[in-house]
Short mmCIF file of C-alpha atoms in Angstrom, two decimals:
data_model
loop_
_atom_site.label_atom_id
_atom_site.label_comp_id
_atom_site.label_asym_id
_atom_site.label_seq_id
_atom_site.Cartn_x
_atom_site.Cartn_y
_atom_site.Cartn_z
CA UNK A 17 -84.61 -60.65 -47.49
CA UNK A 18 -87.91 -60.93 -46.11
CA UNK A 19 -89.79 -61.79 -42.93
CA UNK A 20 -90.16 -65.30 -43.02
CA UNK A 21 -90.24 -66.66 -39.28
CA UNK A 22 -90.08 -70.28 -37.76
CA UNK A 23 -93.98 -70.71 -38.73
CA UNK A 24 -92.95 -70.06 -41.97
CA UNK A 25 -89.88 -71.83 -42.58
CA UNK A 26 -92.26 -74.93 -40.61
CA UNK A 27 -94.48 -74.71 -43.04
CA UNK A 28 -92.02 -74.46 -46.58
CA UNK A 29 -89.88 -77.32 -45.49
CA UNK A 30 -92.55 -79.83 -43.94
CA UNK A 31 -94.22 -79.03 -47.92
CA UNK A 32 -91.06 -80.00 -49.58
CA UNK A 33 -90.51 -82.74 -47.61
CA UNK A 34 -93.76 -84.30 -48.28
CA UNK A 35 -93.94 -83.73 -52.38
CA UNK A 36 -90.70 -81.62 -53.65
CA UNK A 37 -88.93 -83.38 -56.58
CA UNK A 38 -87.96 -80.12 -58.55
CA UNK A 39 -87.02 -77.66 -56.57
CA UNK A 40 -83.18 -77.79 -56.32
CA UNK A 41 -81.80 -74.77 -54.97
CA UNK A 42 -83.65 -73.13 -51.52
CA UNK A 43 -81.94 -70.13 -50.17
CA UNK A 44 -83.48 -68.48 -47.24
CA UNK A 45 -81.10 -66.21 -46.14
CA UNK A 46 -81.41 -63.07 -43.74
CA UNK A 47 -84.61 -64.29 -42.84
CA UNK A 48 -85.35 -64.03 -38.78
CA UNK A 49 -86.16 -67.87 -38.97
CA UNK A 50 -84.07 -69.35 -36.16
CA UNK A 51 -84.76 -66.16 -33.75
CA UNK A 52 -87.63 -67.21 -31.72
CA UNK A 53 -87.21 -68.28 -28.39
CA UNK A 54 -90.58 -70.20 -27.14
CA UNK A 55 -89.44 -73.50 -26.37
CA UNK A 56 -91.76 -75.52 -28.19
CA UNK A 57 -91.64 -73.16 -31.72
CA UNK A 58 -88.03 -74.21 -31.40
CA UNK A 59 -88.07 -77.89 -30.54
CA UNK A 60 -91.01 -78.08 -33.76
CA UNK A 61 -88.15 -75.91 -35.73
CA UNK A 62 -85.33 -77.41 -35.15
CA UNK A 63 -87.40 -81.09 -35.48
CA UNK A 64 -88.15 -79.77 -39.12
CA UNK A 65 -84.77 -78.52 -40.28
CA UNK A 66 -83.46 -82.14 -39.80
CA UNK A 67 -86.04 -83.23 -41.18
CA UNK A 68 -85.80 -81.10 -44.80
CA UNK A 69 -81.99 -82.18 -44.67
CA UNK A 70 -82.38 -85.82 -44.07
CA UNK A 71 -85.66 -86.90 -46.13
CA UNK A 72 -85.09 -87.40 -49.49
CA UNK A 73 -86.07 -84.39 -51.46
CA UNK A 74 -84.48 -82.92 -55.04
CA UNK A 75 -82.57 -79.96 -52.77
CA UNK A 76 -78.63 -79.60 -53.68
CA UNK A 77 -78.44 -75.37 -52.38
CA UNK A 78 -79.70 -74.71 -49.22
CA UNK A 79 -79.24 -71.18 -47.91
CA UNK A 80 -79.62 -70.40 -44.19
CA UNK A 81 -76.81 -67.41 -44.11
CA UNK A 82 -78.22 -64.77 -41.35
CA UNK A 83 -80.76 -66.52 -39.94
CA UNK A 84 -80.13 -66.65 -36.67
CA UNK A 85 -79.04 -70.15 -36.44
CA UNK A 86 -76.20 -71.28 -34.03
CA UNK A 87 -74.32 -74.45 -32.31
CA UNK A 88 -77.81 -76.24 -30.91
CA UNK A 89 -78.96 -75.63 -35.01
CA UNK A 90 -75.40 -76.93 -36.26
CA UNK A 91 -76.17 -80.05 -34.32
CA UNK A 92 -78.81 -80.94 -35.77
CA UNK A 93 -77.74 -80.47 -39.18
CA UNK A 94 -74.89 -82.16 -38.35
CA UNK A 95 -77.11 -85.61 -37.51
CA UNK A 96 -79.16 -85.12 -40.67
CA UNK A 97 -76.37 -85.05 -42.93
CA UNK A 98 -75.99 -88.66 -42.05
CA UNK A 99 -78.68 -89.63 -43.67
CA UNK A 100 -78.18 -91.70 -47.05
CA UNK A 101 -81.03 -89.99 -48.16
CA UNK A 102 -79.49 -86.61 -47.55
CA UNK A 103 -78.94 -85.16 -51.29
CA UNK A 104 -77.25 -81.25 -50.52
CA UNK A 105 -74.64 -80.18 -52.21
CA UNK A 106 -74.34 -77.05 -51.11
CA UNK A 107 -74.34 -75.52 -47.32
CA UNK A 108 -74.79 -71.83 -46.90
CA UNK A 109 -74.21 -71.18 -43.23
CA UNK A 110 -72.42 -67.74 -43.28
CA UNK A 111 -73.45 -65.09 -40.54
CA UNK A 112 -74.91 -66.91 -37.97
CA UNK A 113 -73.64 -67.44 -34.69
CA UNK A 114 -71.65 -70.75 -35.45
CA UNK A 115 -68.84 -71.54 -32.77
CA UNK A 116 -66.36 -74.15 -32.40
CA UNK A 117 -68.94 -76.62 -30.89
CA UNK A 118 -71.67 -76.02 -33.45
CA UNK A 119 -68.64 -76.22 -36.28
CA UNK A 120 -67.59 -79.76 -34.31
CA UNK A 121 -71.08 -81.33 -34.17
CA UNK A 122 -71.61 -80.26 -37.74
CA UNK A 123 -68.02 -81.92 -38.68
CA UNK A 124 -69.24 -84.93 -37.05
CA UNK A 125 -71.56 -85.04 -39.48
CA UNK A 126 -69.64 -84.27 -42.47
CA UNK A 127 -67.55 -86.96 -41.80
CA UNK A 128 -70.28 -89.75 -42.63
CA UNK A 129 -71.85 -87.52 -45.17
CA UNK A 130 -71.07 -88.60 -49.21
CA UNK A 131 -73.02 -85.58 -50.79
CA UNK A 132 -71.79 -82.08 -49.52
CA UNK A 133 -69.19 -80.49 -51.54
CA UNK A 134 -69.22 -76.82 -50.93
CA UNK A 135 -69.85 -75.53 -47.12
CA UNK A 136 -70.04 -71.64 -46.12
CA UNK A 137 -68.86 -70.75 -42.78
CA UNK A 138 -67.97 -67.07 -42.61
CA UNK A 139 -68.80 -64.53 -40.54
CA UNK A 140 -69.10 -67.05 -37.27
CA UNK A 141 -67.18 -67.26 -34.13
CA UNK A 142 -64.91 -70.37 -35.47
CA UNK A 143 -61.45 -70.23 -33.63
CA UNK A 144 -58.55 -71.48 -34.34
CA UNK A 145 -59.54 -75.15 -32.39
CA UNK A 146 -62.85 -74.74 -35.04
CA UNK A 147 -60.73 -74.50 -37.85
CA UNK A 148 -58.32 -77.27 -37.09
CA UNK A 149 -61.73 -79.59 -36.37
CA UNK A 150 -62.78 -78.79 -40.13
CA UNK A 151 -58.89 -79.18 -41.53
CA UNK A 152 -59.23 -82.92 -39.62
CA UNK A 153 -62.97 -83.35 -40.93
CA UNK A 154 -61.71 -82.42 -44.88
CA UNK A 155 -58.58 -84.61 -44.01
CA UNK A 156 -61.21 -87.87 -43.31
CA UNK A 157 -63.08 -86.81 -46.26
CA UNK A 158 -60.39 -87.14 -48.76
CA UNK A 159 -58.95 -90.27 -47.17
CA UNK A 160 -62.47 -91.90 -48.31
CA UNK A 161 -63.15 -90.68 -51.67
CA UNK A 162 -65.14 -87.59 -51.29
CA UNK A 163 -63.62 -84.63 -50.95
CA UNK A 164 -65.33 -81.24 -50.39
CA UNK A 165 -64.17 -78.66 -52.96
CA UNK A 166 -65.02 -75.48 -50.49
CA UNK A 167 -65.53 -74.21 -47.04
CA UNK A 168 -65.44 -69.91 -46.99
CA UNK A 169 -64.00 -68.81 -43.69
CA UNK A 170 -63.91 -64.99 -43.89
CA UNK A 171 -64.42 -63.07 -40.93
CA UNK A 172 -64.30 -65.64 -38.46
CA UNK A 173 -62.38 -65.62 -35.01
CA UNK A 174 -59.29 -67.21 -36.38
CA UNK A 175 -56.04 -66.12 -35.08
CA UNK A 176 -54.39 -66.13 -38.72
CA UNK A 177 -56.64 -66.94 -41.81
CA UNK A 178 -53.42 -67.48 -43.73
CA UNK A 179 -53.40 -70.35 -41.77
CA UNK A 180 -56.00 -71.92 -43.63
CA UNK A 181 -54.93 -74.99 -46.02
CA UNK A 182 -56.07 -77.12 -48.82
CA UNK A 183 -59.94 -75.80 -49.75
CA UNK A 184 -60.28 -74.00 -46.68
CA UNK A 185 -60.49 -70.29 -47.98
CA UNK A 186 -60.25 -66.64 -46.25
CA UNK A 187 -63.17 -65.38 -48.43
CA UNK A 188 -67.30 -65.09 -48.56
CA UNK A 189 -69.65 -66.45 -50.76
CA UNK A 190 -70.89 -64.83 -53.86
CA UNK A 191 -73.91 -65.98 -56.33
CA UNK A 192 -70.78 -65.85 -59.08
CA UNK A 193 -70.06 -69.01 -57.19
CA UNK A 194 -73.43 -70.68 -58.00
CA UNK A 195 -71.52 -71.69 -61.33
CA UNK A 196 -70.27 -74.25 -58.82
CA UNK A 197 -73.63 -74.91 -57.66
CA UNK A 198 -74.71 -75.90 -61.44
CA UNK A 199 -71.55 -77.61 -62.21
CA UNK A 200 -72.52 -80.07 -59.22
CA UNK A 201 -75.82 -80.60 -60.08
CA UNK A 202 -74.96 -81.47 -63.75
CA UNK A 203 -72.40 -84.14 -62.55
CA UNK A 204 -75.22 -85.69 -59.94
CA UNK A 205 -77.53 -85.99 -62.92
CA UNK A 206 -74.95 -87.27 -65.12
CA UNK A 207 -74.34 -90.14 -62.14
CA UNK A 208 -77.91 -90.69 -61.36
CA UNK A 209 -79.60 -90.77 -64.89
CA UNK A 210 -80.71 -93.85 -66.58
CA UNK A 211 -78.68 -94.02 -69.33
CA UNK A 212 -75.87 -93.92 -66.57
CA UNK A 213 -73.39 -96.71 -67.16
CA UNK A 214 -73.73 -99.66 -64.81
CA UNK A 215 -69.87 -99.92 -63.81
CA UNK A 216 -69.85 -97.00 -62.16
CA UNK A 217 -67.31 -97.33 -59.18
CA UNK A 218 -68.13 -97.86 -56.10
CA UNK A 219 -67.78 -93.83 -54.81
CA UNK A 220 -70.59 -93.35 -57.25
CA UNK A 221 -72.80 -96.48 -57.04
CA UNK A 222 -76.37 -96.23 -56.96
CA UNK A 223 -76.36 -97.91 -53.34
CA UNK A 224 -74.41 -95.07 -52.77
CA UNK A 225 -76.72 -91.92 -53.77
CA UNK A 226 -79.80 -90.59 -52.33
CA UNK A 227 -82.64 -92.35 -53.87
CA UNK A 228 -84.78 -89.37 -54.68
CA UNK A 229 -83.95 -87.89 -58.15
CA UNK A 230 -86.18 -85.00 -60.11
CA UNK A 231 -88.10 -86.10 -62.75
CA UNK A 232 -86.26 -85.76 -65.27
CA UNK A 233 -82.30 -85.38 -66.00
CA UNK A 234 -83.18 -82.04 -67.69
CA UNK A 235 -82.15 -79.02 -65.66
CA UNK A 236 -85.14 -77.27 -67.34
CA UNK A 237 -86.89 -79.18 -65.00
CA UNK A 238 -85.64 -77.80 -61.90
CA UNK A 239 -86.27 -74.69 -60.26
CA UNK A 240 -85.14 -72.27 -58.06
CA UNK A 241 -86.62 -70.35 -54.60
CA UNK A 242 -85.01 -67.23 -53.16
CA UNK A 243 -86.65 -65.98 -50.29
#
């Protein structure tokens, strides 16, 4: 936790977007960066947060938990995940204050997206009618070939978290699940390397992968930002 405001975060992403190939994981969290409220700060904020998502940079972990960011921030994201340059893996979104539009227009995205496997909603305002748009979203997911292996849901508005099916889970994340994080890096690398086998099928292609890589295959070679 530190101070770092919508200048700040401006000024990090439009830097990674222009030369990052090794940093891989970015988390940001309880950081007042989505807070401000002059109108053009937020149309050059939210302008740059698509942009970070969408260009292709080496990010797979980006964490935005407490950061003020809500449904107009959510929609955005949502439109940058449909990039085929997006390359995240990993969507740290946890206390903010999500609702069931932001959760829809970020669904909307998810739907087109082939990279994200691991999503952290809790401690929102998702309803029941959120939840049931992310059960449908995971539903068109698995029906083409890329399945998301996560979505935390604790302390949302949900009637009944027991209602929650398939990867959908009543519980917050922790940095013990960055083990997850690494796991999903390793098997993007092992996809994306050179020495990668040409017959890969289709779900895996190259044509089907961001085209930014880091430099190397090594993970020694990537690095790591907590703010």
């Amino acid at each position: 936790q530190n101070r770092v405001g919508s200048d700040g975060f401006i000024a990090m992403a439009t830097s990674l977007v222009m030369c990052n190939r090794t940093l891989l994981f970015l988390d940001l969290g309880r950081n007042p960066i989505f807070t401000t409220t002059n109108d053009e700060a937020r149309r050059n904020l939210l302008h740059t947060l698509g942009k970070l998502i969408s260009e292709p940079t080496a990010l797979l972990f980006l964490g935005l938990y407490s950061t003020g960011l809500g449904d107009e921030e959510c929609c955005v994201i949502g439109k940058a995940l449909t990039s085929v340059q997006c390359r995240l893996c990993f969507l740290v979104l946890g206390q903010n204050g999500i609702t069931d539009i932001g959760v829809t227009e970020l669904c909307r995205g998810l739907e087109r997206n082939t990279t994200v496997k691991y999503l952290e909603l809790s401690g929102n305002q998702i309803t029941n009618e959120g939840v049931e748009v992310i059960s449908k979203c995971l539903q068109s997911r698995d029906q083409q070939g890329k399945p998301l292996q996560r979505v935390w849901m604790k302390d949302n508005r949900a009637a009944d978290p027991r209602r929650y099916t398939g990867c959908i889970v009543d519980a917050v994340f922790t940095y013990s699940n960055m083990s997850d994080v690494i796991e999903t890096y390793l098997e993007f690398e092992k996809l994306t390397s050179p020495t990668s086998s040409s017959s890969s099928s289709p779900a895996t292609s190259a044509a089907h992968l961001p085209p930014c890589q880091p430099t190397s295959p090594s993970t020694a070679d990537g690095c790591v930002c907590l703010l």
